[in-house]
């Protein structure tokens, strides 16, 4: 815990740890979590952040003075948003506060209110005690590494302090943004579902913010809902709402099998990521879900451009699609920017971010839009095909074995150094798990691709002090996953890198 926490200086001096400025958003611990991550932010620091954000948006990026702000469902999130707003007002910004919302709800407000900038207070799926801000200065675009780097330098150097405003800021509370977002999705999807059969859908939001939105949208579109923990509860009494968390996903498996649902959908803490359980109660990684959707869009001749995927995604995209496939770094800002850059019909990220361009979406990541798109795929198939279920569609794909998204601890100060050391170790190798190394991608950590499509990825998490280790193999029984796992552990030992324990595959 930081020495200034629970002290007089906590209310007088800005606590704003440099490590909170990450690759494409900002996240800090603002309340003790019991972990080995110290408190890195206080409310004086949040006000300082708001002041510098307002000046940076207007003076450095010429993005104007209008900004949408919102917050997720945590006990302290409104206080963080209010402190941020005070700083924005100090900077002369015209703030439109939409209150409690999901991150896609805030993005949607940018379009409906015609406001270029957004600051969404959320820690997404992080544990309680964490907070953060997702920032954008254009519609369907959030800060990438260049903007975050410049903003961090601008803020940490105190460049907005000691200067006078040329005008006062203004504050408006918009009480209709939430309903407008829900109504807009219902209206835009009603026609696509017209005449199609509906499904029985298990919905789990882990007591996070999406529980206020997703069930209502699906019910209004005629779906039969089997509800899990959809009532908001900021203590998260069951599990963190994270679509990559095994306990979260297992709960949806139980919900599907116990409720006789055709599919299970789970939403992360701020509603921009989707997890999926098929009709057999099996968890489906989001890259496979994206591939099923992409194949449907090709069949509908809706693919008027390439598909974008992140480096954590299955290698099947390149063999199963006729469209061009463009690789991107992992991270919602990276994939979102790449979708816009190459004019893609959609982008998919294995962590559960889905991006759909018009006419399905506005280009930003929205778990509700992703859920509706997947349901459209399945409902359309059910209308014409006996083998319409997600499990049938997945069974038609070449079989592979994927490891969970394992995230051993590595400090924010050392995690990129750790990845570079492990990358250097593997770059000297000609084979891995008995297979020839055919290609190495270094666009985000290191992705080692083997001669028969199997691969291993090691990268640094962009939003927490962790590594990310994932593998996929195409052997007959998944034995290669264990061989790759053993070689990763050997690499950690031989390079001497300092990382936390990560579960063996046998523990999943």
Tab-separated table of C-alpha atoms in Angstrom:
chain	number	residue	atom	x	y	z
A	1	UNK	CA	0.000	0.000	0.000
A	2	UNK	CA	1.285	3.485	-0.803
A	3	UNK	CA	2.577	5.440	2.220
A	4	UNK	CA	0.215	8.344	1.523
A	5	UNK	CA	-2.919	6.177	1.804
A	6	UNK	CA	-4.821	6.797	5.061
A	7	UNK	CA	-2.715	9.832	5.903
A	8	UNK	CA	-3.143	13.594	5.962
A	9	UNK	CA	-1.272	13.968	2.692
A	10	UNK	CA	-3.846	11.734	0.978
A	11	UNK	CA	-6.231	14.719	0.957
A	12	UNK	CA	-3.606	17.299	0.034
A	13	UNK	CA	-1.189	15.827	-2.478
A	14	UNK	CA	-1.924	14.209	-5.821
A	15	UNK	CA	-1.217	10.495	-5.920
A	16	UNK	CA	-0.965	9.557	-9.589
A	17	UNK	CA	1.344	6.594	-10.194
A	18	UNK	CA	3.032	6.666	-13.630
A	19	UNK	CA	2.336	2.933	-14.087
A	20	UNK	CA	-1.401	3.682	-14.318
A	21	UNK	CA	-0.939	5.116	-17.805
A	22	UNK	CA	-1.142	1.987	-19.896
A	23	UNK	CA	-1.064	1.247	-23.608
A	24	UNK	CA	-4.654	2.209	-24.434
A	25	UNK	CA	-6.360	3.271	-21.211
A	26	UNK	CA	-5.505	4.216	-17.647
A	27	UNK	CA	-5.959	2.012	-14.548
A	28	UNK	CA	-4.930	2.317	-10.943
A	29	UNK	CA	-5.709	0.802	-7.571
A	30	UNK	CA	-7.611	3.491	-5.666
A	31	UNK	CA	-8.634	1.356	-2.683
A	32	UNK	CA	-6.603	-1.452	-1.049
A	33	UNK	CA	-7.205	-4.793	-2.750
A	34	UNK	CA	-5.200	-7.132	-0.547
A	35	UNK	CA	-2.976	-7.884	-3.549
A	36	UNK	CA	0.658	-6.951	-3.969
A	37	UNK	CA	-0.297	-3.925	-6.082
A	38	UNK	CA	-0.069	-0.664	-4.108
A	39	UNK	CA	-2.630	2.121	-4.108
A	40	UNK	CA	-1.601	4.394	-6.965
A	41	UNK	CA	-4.344	7.030	-7.167
A	42	UNK	CA	-6.299	9.338	-4.860
A	43	UNK	CA	-9.082	11.839	-5.545
A	44	UNK	CA	-6.657	14.761	-5.680
A	45	UNK	CA	-4.871	12.756	-8.362
A	46	UNK	CA	-8.148	12.182	-10.213
A	47	UNK	CA	-8.847	15.940	-10.251
A	48	UNK	CA	-5.333	16.519	-11.548
A	49	UNK	CA	-5.951	13.889	-14.199
A	50	UNK	CA	-9.181	15.622	-15.270
A	51	UNK	CA	-7.495	19.020	-15.484
A	52	UNK	CA	-4.731	17.663	-17.689
A	53	UNK	CA	-7.108	15.573	-19.775
A	54	UNK	CA	-9.241	18.600	-20.604
A	55	UNK	CA	-6.255	20.708	-21.540
A	56	UNK	CA	-4.672	17.871	-23.478
A	57	UNK	CA	-7.830	17.209	-25.508
A	58	UNK	CA	-8.377	20.850	-26.364
A	59	UNK	CA	-4.876	22.289	-26.551
A	60	UNK	CA	-2.798	19.340	-27.742
A	61	UNK	CA	-5.255	17.319	-29.852
A	62	UNK	CA	-7.541	20.153	-30.950
A	63	UNK	CA	-10.501	17.884	-30.151
A	64	UNK	CA	-12.722	20.657	-28.836
A	65	UNK	CA	-14.187	21.275	-25.395
A	66	UNK	CA	-17.205	18.944	-25.366
A	67	UNK	CA	-16.909	15.590	-23.593
A	68	UNK	CA	-19.190	12.744	-22.469
A	69	UNK	CA	-18.458	11.231	-19.053
A	70	UNK	CA	-19.996	8.153	-17.439
A	71	UNK	CA	-19.185	5.548	-14.819
A	72	UNK	CA	-19.622	1.834	-14.145
A	73	UNK	CA	-21.308	0.126	-11.177
A	74	UNK	CA	-18.753	0.191	-8.365
A	75	UNK	CA	-19.099	1.736	-4.936
A	76	UNK	CA	-16.531	4.448	-5.660
A	77	UNK	CA	-16.961	4.961	-9.425
A	78	UNK	CA	-19.300	7.947	-9.178
A	79	UNK	CA	-16.884	9.648	-6.802
A	80	UNK	CA	-14.048	9.065	-9.240
A	81	UNK	CA	-16.153	10.421	-12.107
A	82	UNK	CA	-17.125	13.487	-10.056
A	83	UNK	CA	-13.505	14.229	-9.190
A	84	UNK	CA	-12.544	13.790	-12.835
A	85	UNK	CA	-15.372	16.140	-13.829
A	86	UNK	CA	-14.124	18.818	-11.430
A	87	UNK	CA	-10.748	18.676	-13.147
A	88	UNK	CA	-12.349	18.804	-16.598
A	89	UNK	CA	-14.373	21.859	-15.572
A	90	UNK	CA	-11.185	23.483	-14.291
A	91	UNK	CA	-9.799	22.944	-17.788
A	92	UNK	CA	-12.779	24.743	-19.334
A	93	UNK	CA	-14.462	21.621	-20.752
A	94	UNK	CA	-18.203	21.376	-21.412
A	95	UNK	CA	-19.086	18.144	-19.642
A	96	UNK	CA	-22.164	16.053	-20.454
A	97	UNK	CA	-22.555	13.519	-17.653
A	98	UNK	CA	-24.625	10.455	-18.584
A	99	UNK	CA	-24.252	8.810	-15.176
A	100	UNK	CA	-24.290	5.054	-14.668
A	101	UNK	CA	-23.641	3.309	-17.982
A	102	UNK	CA	-21.643	0.684	-19.805
A	103	UNK	CA	-18.634	1.680	-21.860
A	104	UNK	CA	-20.535	1.069	-25.155
A	105	UNK	CA	-23.334	3.218	-23.719
A	106	UNK	CA	-20.842	6.066	-23.387
A	107	UNK	CA	-19.543	5.508	-26.923
A	108	UNK	CA	-23.120	5.488	-28.205
A	109	UNK	CA	-23.754	8.844	-26.515
A	110	UNK	CA	-20.894	10.342	-28.518
A	111	UNK	CA	-22.851	9.567	-31.680
A	112	UNK	CA	-26.348	10.520	-30.510
A	113	UNK	CA	-25.204	13.744	-28.817
A	114	UNK	CA	-22.610	14.520	-31.513
A	115	UNK	CA	-19.823	14.957	-28.972
A	116	UNK	CA	-16.280	14.064	-30.047
A	117	UNK	CA	-14.659	13.255	-26.690
A	118	UNK	CA	-15.409	10.624	-24.045
A	119	UNK	CA	-14.041	9.690	-20.627
A	120	UNK	CA	-15.554	6.515	-19.220
A	121	UNK	CA	-14.684	5.751	-15.605
A	122	UNK	CA	-14.363	1.986	-15.329
A	123	UNK	CA	-12.008	-0.731	-14.181
A	124	UNK	CA	-13.741	-3.142	-16.575
A	125	UNK	CA	-13.210	-6.666	-15.227
A	126	UNK	CA	-10.486	-5.796	-12.707
A	127	UNK	CA	-11.080	-6.650	-9.069
A	128	UNK	CA	-12.640	-4.182	-6.673
A	129	UNK	CA	-10.215	-1.516	-5.600
A	130	UNK	CA	-9.244	-0.798	-9.205
A	131	UNK	CA	-10.516	2.138	-11.224
A	132	UNK	CA	-9.584	3.639	-14.546
A	133	UNK	CA	-10.559	5.800	-17.496
A	134	UNK	CA	-11.149	4.871	-21.132
A	135	UNK	CA	-10.563	7.984	-23.220
A	136	UNK	CA	-11.431	8.963	-26.769
A	137	UNK	CA	-11.143	12.163	-28.789
A	138	UNK	CA	-13.006	10.956	-31.885
A	139	UNK	CA	-16.100	8.814	-32.336
A	140	UNK	CA	-15.437	5.059	-32.434
A	141	UNK	CA	-11.843	5.678	-31.427
A	142	UNK	CA	-10.043	5.465	-28.095
A	143	UNK	CA	-6.546	6.506	-27.163
A	144	UNK	CA	-3.831	4.279	-28.544
A	145	UNK	CA	-0.215	4.030	-27.375
A	146	UNK	CA	0.925	7.303	-28.945
A	147	UNK	CA	-1.876	9.341	-27.363
A	148	UNK	CA	-1.461	7.583	-24.010
A	149	UNK	CA	2.289	8.188	-24.051
A	150	UNK	CA	1.845	11.870	-24.832
A	151	UNK	CA	-0.970	12.258	-22.315
A	152	UNK	CA	1.072	10.564	-19.593
A	153	UNK	CA	4.047	12.827	-20.247
A	154	UNK	CA	1.818	15.918	-20.363
A	155	UNK	CA	0.169	14.994	-17.060
A	156	UNK	CA	3.169	13.756	-15.111
A	157	UNK	CA	5.136	16.872	-16.094
A	158	UNK	CA	2.272	19.043	-14.795
A	159	UNK	CA	1.978	20.995	-18.027
A	160	UNK	CA	-1.598	22.151	-17.339
A	161	UNK	CA	-0.869	23.516	-13.872
A	162	UNK	CA	-0.426	27.202	-13.166
A	163	UNK	CA	-2.166	28.368	-16.335
A	164	UNK	CA	-5.365	30.404	-16.530
A	165	UNK	CA	-8.503	29.336	-18.383
A	166	UNK	CA	-9.766	31.486	-21.221
A	167	UNK	CA	-13.324	30.366	-20.405
A	168	UNK	CA	-15.271	28.557	-17.720
A	169	UNK	CA	-16.407	24.984	-18.231
A	170	UNK	CA	-20.042	23.891	-18.085
A	171	UNK	CA	-21.848	20.852	-16.693
A	172	UNK	CA	-24.994	19.104	-17.953
A	173	UNK	CA	-26.531	15.877	-16.731
A	174	UNK	CA	-28.235	13.814	-19.433
A	175	UNK	CA	-30.757	11.446	-17.873
A	176	UNK	CA	-31.953	9.899	-21.149
A	177	UNK	CA	-28.712	8.460	-22.550
A	178	UNK	CA	-29.231	5.012	-21.039
A	179	UNK	CA	-32.747	4.588	-22.438
A	180	UNK	CA	-31.676	6.038	-25.773
A	181	UNK	CA	-28.945	3.416	-26.072
A	182	UNK	CA	-31.292	0.530	-25.235
A	183	UNK	CA	-34.068	1.828	-27.516
A	184	UNK	CA	-31.623	2.333	-30.375
A	185	UNK	CA	-30.407	-1.266	-30.265
A	186	UNK	CA	-33.912	-2.679	-30.016
A	187	UNK	CA	-35.133	-0.575	-32.936
A	188	UNK	CA	-32.155	-1.312	-35.186
A	189	UNK	CA	-32.282	-5.080	-34.603
A	190	UNK	CA	-36.051	-5.629	-34.679
A	191	UNK	CA	-36.147	-5.825	-38.470
A	192	UNK	CA	-33.243	-8.299	-38.683
A	193	UNK	CA	-35.013	-10.681	-36.321
A	194	UNK	CA	-38.415	-10.263	-37.960
A	195	UNK	CA	-39.837	-13.669	-38.943
A	196	UNK	CA	-36.986	-15.601	-37.329
A	197	UNK	CA	-37.397	-18.121	-34.492
A	198	UNK	CA	-36.050	-17.074	-31.122
A	199	UNK	CA	-33.755	-18.915	-28.727
A	200	UNK	CA	-33.632	-19.535	-25.009
A	201	UNK	CA	-30.646	-17.537	-23.766
A	202	UNK	CA	-28.815	-17.849	-20.444
A	203	UNK	CA	-27.506	-14.426	-19.412
A	204	UNK	CA	-24.823	-13.821	-16.793
A	205	UNK	CA	-23.394	-10.406	-15.965
A	206	UNK	CA	-21.608	-11.242	-12.720
A	207	UNK	CA	-23.519	-8.478	-10.899
A	208	UNK	CA	-21.786	-5.929	-13.131
A	209	UNK	CA	-23.137	-2.927	-15.015
A	210	UNK	CA	-24.280	-4.907	-18.068
A	211	UNK	CA	-27.088	-6.451	-15.994
A	212	UNK	CA	-28.973	-3.165	-16.337
A	213	UNK	CA	-28.837	-3.387	-20.137
A	214	UNK	CA	-28.413	-6.826	-21.711
A	215	UNK	CA	-31.417	-8.712	-20.248
A	216	UNK	CA	-33.792	-5.876	-21.090
A	217	UNK	CA	-32.563	-5.625	-24.692
A	218	UNK	CA	-32.875	-9.366	-25.280
A	219	UNK	CA	-36.308	-9.626	-23.668
A	220	UNK	CA	-37.641	-6.725	-25.745
A	221	UNK	CA	-36.439	-8.530	-28.873
A	222	UNK	CA	-38.423	-11.620	-27.904
A	223	UNK	CA	-35.795	-13.930	-26.427
A	224	UNK	CA	-36.564	-16.234	-23.502
A	225	UNK	CA	-34.059	-15.351	-20.782
A	226	UNK	CA	-32.549	-17.625	-18.133
A	227	UNK	CA	-31.053	-15.105	-15.714
A	228	UNK	CA	-27.909	-15.600	-13.673
A	229	UNK	CA	-26.410	-12.954	-11.413
A	230	UNK	CA	-27.796	-10.009	-13.361
A	231	UNK	CA	-28.705	-7.760	-10.429
A	232	UNK	CA	-25.973	-5.142	-9.951
A	233	UNK	CA	-23.942	-5.690	-6.778
A	234	UNK	CA	-20.688	-3.810	-6.446
A	235	UNK	CA	-19.240	-6.357	-4.013
A	236	UNK	CA	-19.176	-8.937	-6.837
A	237	UNK	CA	-20.170	-11.668	-4.359
A	238	UNK	CA	-19.737	-14.578	-6.764
A	239	UNK	CA	-16.862	-13.767	-9.148
A	240	UNK	CA	-15.386	-10.938	-11.128
A	241	UNK	CA	-17.386	-10.323	-14.318
A	242	UNK	CA	-14.617	-11.325	-16.687
A	243	UNK	CA	-15.382	-13.424	-19.820
A	244	UNK	CA	-11.864	-14.887	-19.648
A	245	UNK	CA	-12.276	-16.007	-16.027
A	246	UNK	CA	-12.841	-19.746	-15.707
A	247	UNK	CA	-15.131	-19.486	-12.609
A	248	UNK	CA	-17.282	-16.914	-14.407
A	249	UNK	CA	-17.563	-19.103	-17.492
A	250	UNK	CA	-18.220	-22.265	-15.474
A	251	UNK	CA	-21.185	-20.566	-13.819
A	252	UNK	CA	-22.690	-19.941	-17.252
A	253	UNK	CA	-22.172	-23.594	-18.174
A	254	UNK	CA	-24.302	-24.528	-15.156
A	255	UNK	CA	-26.876	-21.910	-16.117
A	256	UNK	CA	-27.162	-23.330	-19.642
A	257	UNK	CA	-27.464	-26.968	-18.599
A	258	UNK	CA	-29.754	-26.270	-15.643
A	259	UNK	CA	-32.046	-23.928	-17.568
A	260	UNK	CA	-32.184	-25.841	-20.839
A	261	UNK	CA	-30.855	-22.827	-22.707
A	262	UNK	CA	-29.804	-22.852	-26.360
A	263	UNK	CA	-26.796	-20.654	-25.622
A	264	UNK	CA	-25.136	-18.851	-22.716
A	265	UNK	CA	-23.900	-15.265	-22.861
A	266	UNK	CA	-21.804	-13.509	-20.236
A	267	UNK	CA	-20.850	-9.844	-20.155
A	268	UNK	CA	-17.873	-8.211	-18.507
A	269	UNK	CA	-17.981	-5.482	-15.877
A	270	UNK	CA	-18.398	-2.532	-18.242
A	271	UNK	CA	-20.300	-4.298	-21.026
A	272	UNK	CA	-17.808	-4.169	-23.873
A	273	UNK	CA	-16.730	-7.850	-23.831
A	274	UNK	CA	-18.760	-11.003	-24.421
A	275	UNK	CA	-18.196	-14.590	-23.325
A	276	UNK	CA	-20.082	-17.512	-24.883
A	277	UNK	CA	-21.167	-20.985	-23.744
A	278	UNK	CA	-22.625	-23.288	-26.404
A	279	UNK	CA	-25.809	-25.359	-26.198
A	280	UNK	CA	-23.840	-28.321	-24.793
A	281	UNK	CA	-22.580	-26.235	-21.890
A	282	UNK	CA	-19.052	-25.887	-23.262
A	283	UNK	CA	-17.162	-22.620	-23.101
A	284	UNK	CA	-16.223	-21.205	-26.488
A	285	UNK	CA	-13.311	-18.834	-26.808
A	286	UNK	CA	-14.255	-15.580	-28.477
A	287	UNK	CA	-11.937	-16.098	-31.445
A	288	UNK	CA	-13.963	-19.203	-32.405
A	289	UNK	CA	-17.198	-17.255	-31.972
A	290	UNK	CA	-15.817	-14.539	-34.238
A	291	UNK	CA	-14.899	-17.122	-36.861
A	292	UNK	CA	-18.463	-18.511	-36.881
A	293	UNK	CA	-19.814	-14.983	-37.305
A	294	UNK	CA	-17.302	-14.150	-40.041
A	295	UNK	CA	-18.238	-17.258	-42.040
A	296	UNK	CA	-21.925	-16.274	-41.777
A	297	UNK	CA	-21.207	-12.727	-42.948
A	298	UNK	CA	-19.289	-14.119	-45.928
A	299	UNK	CA	-22.261	-16.350	-46.776
A	300	UNK	CA	-24.575	-13.332	-46.530
A	301	UNK	CA	-22.174	-11.467	-48.816
A	302	UNK	CA	-21.985	-8.895	-46.054
A	303	UNK	CA	-18.202	-8.995	-46.042
A	304	UNK	CA	-17.180	-5.969	-48.072
A	305	UNK	CA	-13.701	-5.832	-46.618
A	306	UNK	CA	-11.202	-7.793	-44.582
A	307	UNK	CA	-11.600	-9.140	-41.064
A	308	UNK	CA	-9.248	-7.999	-38.309
A	309	UNK	CA	-8.066	-10.393	-35.588
A	310	UNK	CA	-5.679	-9.970	-32.668
A	311	UNK	CA	-2.524	-12.015	-32.032
A	312	UNK	CA	-4.316	-14.141	-29.412
A	313	UNK	CA	-6.702	-15.536	-32.043
A	314	UNK	CA	-6.904	-18.986	-33.600
A	315	UNK	CA	-4.915	-19.570	-36.775
A	316	UNK	CA	-8.079	-20.987	-38.409
A	317	UNK	CA	-9.118	-17.559	-39.692
A	318	UNK	CA	-6.498	-17.716	-42.426
A	319	UNK	CA	-7.516	-21.207	-43.594
A	320	UNK	CA	-11.303	-21.000	-43.147
A	321	UNK	CA	-12.168	-17.599	-44.622
A	322	UNK	CA	-12.109	-16.383	-48.197
A	323	UNK	CA	-11.683	-12.766	-47.093
A	324	UNK	CA	-8.405	-11.103	-46.273
A	325	UNK	CA	-7.334	-11.454	-42.635
A	326	UNK	CA	-5.427	-8.595	-40.992
A	327	UNK	CA	-3.501	-9.135	-37.742
A	328	UNK	CA	-3.479	-6.536	-34.964
A	329	UNK	CA	-1.997	-6.112	-31.523
A	330	UNK	CA	-4.208	-7.199	-28.658
A	331	UNK	CA	-6.185	-4.358	-27.130
A	332	UNK	CA	-9.505	-2.726	-27.883
A	333	UNK	CA	-7.884	0.473	-29.159
A	334	UNK	CA	-5.535	-1.399	-31.490
A	335	UNK	CA	-8.198	-3.612	-33.046
A	336	UNK	CA	-10.706	-0.755	-33.240
A	337	UNK	CA	-8.172	1.451	-35.016
A	338	UNK	CA	-7.170	-1.333	-37.402
A	339	UNK	CA	-10.829	-2.015	-38.320
A	340	UNK	CA	-11.211	1.640	-39.277
A	341	UNK	CA	-7.836	1.787	-41.038
A	342	UNK	CA	-8.424	-1.170	-43.384
A	343	UNK	CA	-12.187	-0.731	-43.790
A	344	UNK	CA	-12.969	-4.091	-42.190
A	345	UNK	CA	-16.496	-5.421	-41.856
A	346	UNK	CA	-15.606	-6.655	-38.363
A	347	UNK	CA	-12.794	-7.186	-35.890
A	348	UNK	CA	-12.443	-9.940	-33.302
A	349	UNK	CA	-10.298	-10.162	-30.196
A	350	UNK	CA	-9.936	-13.392	-28.222
A	351	UNK	CA	-10.577	-11.621	-24.926
A	352	UNK	CA	-14.168	-10.984	-26.039
A	353	UNK	CA	-14.087	-7.593	-27.752
A	354	UNK	CA	-16.095	-7.634	-31.004
A	355	UNK	CA	-16.118	-4.699	-33.429
A	356	UNK	CA	-18.716	-4.342	-36.168
A	357	UNK	CA	-18.785	-1.658	-38.825
A	358	UNK	CA	-21.990	-0.390	-40.413
A	359	UNK	CA	-24.655	-1.583	-40.858
A	360	UNK	CA	-24.278	-3.778	-37.753
A	361	UNK	CA	-22.462	-1.304	-35.515
A	362	UNK	CA	-20.513	1.930	-35.323
A	363	UNK	CA	-17.057	0.322	-35.226
A	364	UNK	CA	-16.586	0.273	-31.455
A	365	UNK	CA	-16.647	-2.736	-29.149
A	366	UNK	CA	-20.084	-3.496	-27.725
A	367	UNK	CA	-20.954	-6.819	-26.075
A	368	UNK	CA	-24.683	-6.285	-26.670
A	369	UNK	CA	-24.136	-5.794	-30.418
A	370	UNK	CA	-21.872	-8.865	-30.435
A	371	UNK	CA	-24.541	-10.910	-28.637
A	372	UNK	CA	-27.230	-9.778	-31.068
A	373	UNK	CA	-25.036	-10.570	-34.066
A	374	UNK	CA	-24.321	-14.086	-32.808
A	375	UNK	CA	-28.009	-14.657	-32.057
A	376	UNK	CA	-28.854	-13.408	-35.565
A	377	UNK	CA	-26.466	-16.021	-36.980
A	378	UNK	CA	-28.089	-18.822	-34.968
A	379	UNK	CA	-31.693	-17.698	-35.435
A	380	UNK	CA	-31.152	-17.410	-39.196
A	381	UNK	CA	-29.709	-20.917	-39.248
A	382	UNK	CA	-32.562	-22.293	-37.123
A	383	UNK	CA	-35.079	-20.973	-39.641
A	384	UNK	CA	-33.611	-23.102	-42.436
A	385	UNK	CA	-31.307	-25.771	-40.985
A	386	UNK	CA	-31.733	-28.584	-38.490
A	387	UNK	CA	-28.052	-28.316	-37.538
A	388	UNK	CA	-28.352	-24.700	-36.442
A	389	UNK	CA	-26.808	-24.855	-32.971
A	390	UNK	CA	-23.489	-23.271	-32.083
A	391	UNK	CA	-22.067	-26.666	-31.122
A	392	UNK	CA	-22.812	-27.968	-34.653
A	393	UNK	CA	-21.217	-24.936	-36.257
A	394	UNK	CA	-18.109	-25.315	-34.101
A	395	UNK	CA	-17.928	-29.056	-34.829
A	396	UNK	CA	-17.724	-28.230	-38.536
A	397	UNK	CA	-14.438	-26.396	-37.943
A	398	UNK	CA	-11.084	-28.228	-37.803
A	399	UNK	CA	-10.506	-29.470	-34.266
A	400	UNK	CA	-7.913	-27.799	-32.105
A	401	UNK	CA	-7.051	-27.500	-28.424
A	402	UNK	CA	-6.663	-24.096	-26.768
A	403	UNK	CA	-5.184	-23.318	-23.397
A	404	UNK	CA	-6.875	-20.915	-21.003
A	405	UNK	CA	-5.696	-17.318	-20.853
A	406	UNK	CA	-3.077	-17.701	-18.112
A	407	UNK	CA	-1.767	-14.540	-16.489
A	408	UNK	CA	1.151	-14.967	-14.089
A	409	UNK	CA	2.101	-11.876	-12.122
A	410	UNK	CA	4.829	-9.637	-13.513
A	411	UNK	CA	5.184	-6.095	-12.254
A	412	UNK	CA	4.295	-3.186	-14.529
A	413	UNK	CA	7.914	-2.044	-14.285
A	414	UNK	CA	9.378	-5.373	-15.460
A	415	UNK	CA	6.753	-7.201	-17.543
A	416	UNK	CA	7.955	-5.935	-20.946
A	417	UNK	CA	11.555	-6.792	-20.053
A	418	UNK	CA	10.410	-10.281	-19.063
A	419	UNK	CA	8.670	-10.761	-22.419
A	420	UNK	CA	11.755	-9.577	-24.310
A	421	UNK	CA	13.953	-12.073	-22.436
A	422	UNK	CA	11.573	-14.955	-23.124
A	423	UNK	CA	11.247	-13.875	-26.762
A	424	UNK	CA	15.024	-13.855	-27.181
A	425	UNK	CA	15.124	-17.369	-25.713
A	426	UNK	CA	12.583	-18.754	-28.184
A	427	UNK	CA	13.913	-16.829	-31.190
A	428	UNK	CA	17.082	-18.924	-30.950
A	429	UNK	CA	15.076	-22.116	-31.235
A	430	UNK	CA	14.314	-23.984	-34.453
A	431	UNK	CA	11.533	-26.107	-32.965
A	432	UNK	CA	8.980	-26.157	-30.167
A	433	UNK	CA	7.255	-29.235	-28.737
A	434	UNK	CA	8.846	-31.325	-31.476
A	435	UNK	CA	7.515	-29.159	-34.330
A	436	UNK	CA	9.460	-26.843	-36.619
A	437	UNK	CA	8.973	-23.124	-35.967
A	438	UNK	CA	7.541	-21.784	-39.237
A	439	UNK	CA	7.012	-18.128	-38.342
A	440	UNK	CA	7.454	-15.665	-35.506
A	441	UNK	CA	5.287	-12.566	-35.134
A	442	UNK	CA	6.635	-9.765	-32.934
A	443	UNK	CA	3.821	-7.238	-33.342
A	444	UNK	CA	2.743	-7.858	-29.728
A	445	UNK	CA	5.052	-9.878	-27.516
A	446	UNK	CA	6.036	-13.039	-29.356
A	447	UNK	CA	3.732	-15.403	-31.264
A	448	UNK	CA	5.557	-18.586	-32.274
A	449	UNK	CA	3.788	-20.352	-35.147
A	450	UNK	CA	4.587	-24.002	-35.877
A	451	UNK	CA	4.542	-25.924	-39.147
A	452	UNK	CA	1.025	-27.380	-38.668
A	453	UNK	CA	-0.748	-24.210	-37.437
A	454	UNK	CA	-0.138	-24.703	-33.700
A	455	UNK	CA	1.192	-21.650	-31.895
A	456	UNK	CA	2.295	-20.106	-28.596
A	457	UNK	CA	1.860	-16.479	-27.533
A	458	UNK	CA	3.671	-14.706	-24.689
A	459	UNK	CA	2.933	-11.025	-24.183
A	460	UNK	CA	2.600	-8.429	-21.459
A	461	UNK	CA	-0.891	-7.501	-20.331
A	462	UNK	CA	-1.704	-3.930	-21.252
A	463	UNK	CA	-4.014	-3.235	-18.309
A	464	UNK	CA	-2.643	-5.166	-15.336
A	465	UNK	CA	0.698	-6.335	-13.884
A	466	UNK	CA	0.686	-9.711	-15.611
A	467	UNK	CA	1.961	-11.714	-18.532
A	468	UNK	CA	-0.433	-13.416	-20.935
A	469	UNK	CA	0.402	-16.976	-22.030
A	470	UNK	CA	-1.821	-18.779	-24.566
A	471	UNK	CA	-1.327	-21.726	-26.902
A	472	UNK	CA	-3.367	-23.594	-29.519
A	473	UNK	CA	-2.502	-27.005	-30.972
A	474	UNK	CA	-3.883	-29.163	-33.770
A	475	UNK	CA	-2.782	-32.591	-32.552
A	476	UNK	CA	-5.286	-35.419	-32.021
A	477	UNK	CA	-5.526	-35.273	-28.220
A	478	UNK	CA	-4.101	-31.964	-26.949
A	479	UNK	CA	-0.856	-33.505	-25.698
A	480	UNK	CA	1.098	-30.752	-27.420
A	481	UNK	CA	-0.386	-28.181	-25.047
A	482	UNK	CA	1.343	-29.953	-22.168
A	483	UNK	CA	4.612	-30.140	-24.103
A	484	UNK	CA	4.458	-26.412	-24.884
A	485	UNK	CA	3.584	-25.664	-21.272
A	486	UNK	CA	6.650	-27.619	-20.102
A	487	UNK	CA	8.898	-25.714	-22.497
A	488	UNK	CA	7.536	-22.364	-21.301
A	489	UNK	CA	8.319	-23.348	-17.716
A	490	UNK	CA	11.808	-24.380	-18.762
A	491	UNK	CA	12.282	-21.039	-20.503
A	492	UNK	CA	11.196	-19.174	-17.360
A	493	UNK	CA	13.689	-21.155	-15.295
A	494	UNK	CA	16.615	-20.842	-17.702
A	495	UNK	CA	16.148	-17.113	-18.329
A	496	UNK	CA	15.713	-16.426	-14.614
A	497	UNK	CA	12.831	-14.013	-15.150
A	498	UNK	CA	10.830	-13.016	-12.076
A	499	UNK	CA	7.167	-13.895	-12.549
A	500	UNK	CA	4.446	-15.267	-10.314
A	501	UNK	CA	3.074	-18.784	-10.267
A	502	UNK	CA	0.802	-19.770	-13.128
A	503	UNK	CA	-1.529	-22.734	-12.979
A	504	UNK	CA	-0.661	-25.895	-14.837
A	505	UNK	CA	-3.001	-27.082	-17.555
A	506	UNK	CA	-4.014	-29.999	-15.341
A	507	UNK	CA	-5.676	-27.542	-12.935
A	508	UNK	CA	-8.277	-26.431	-15.503
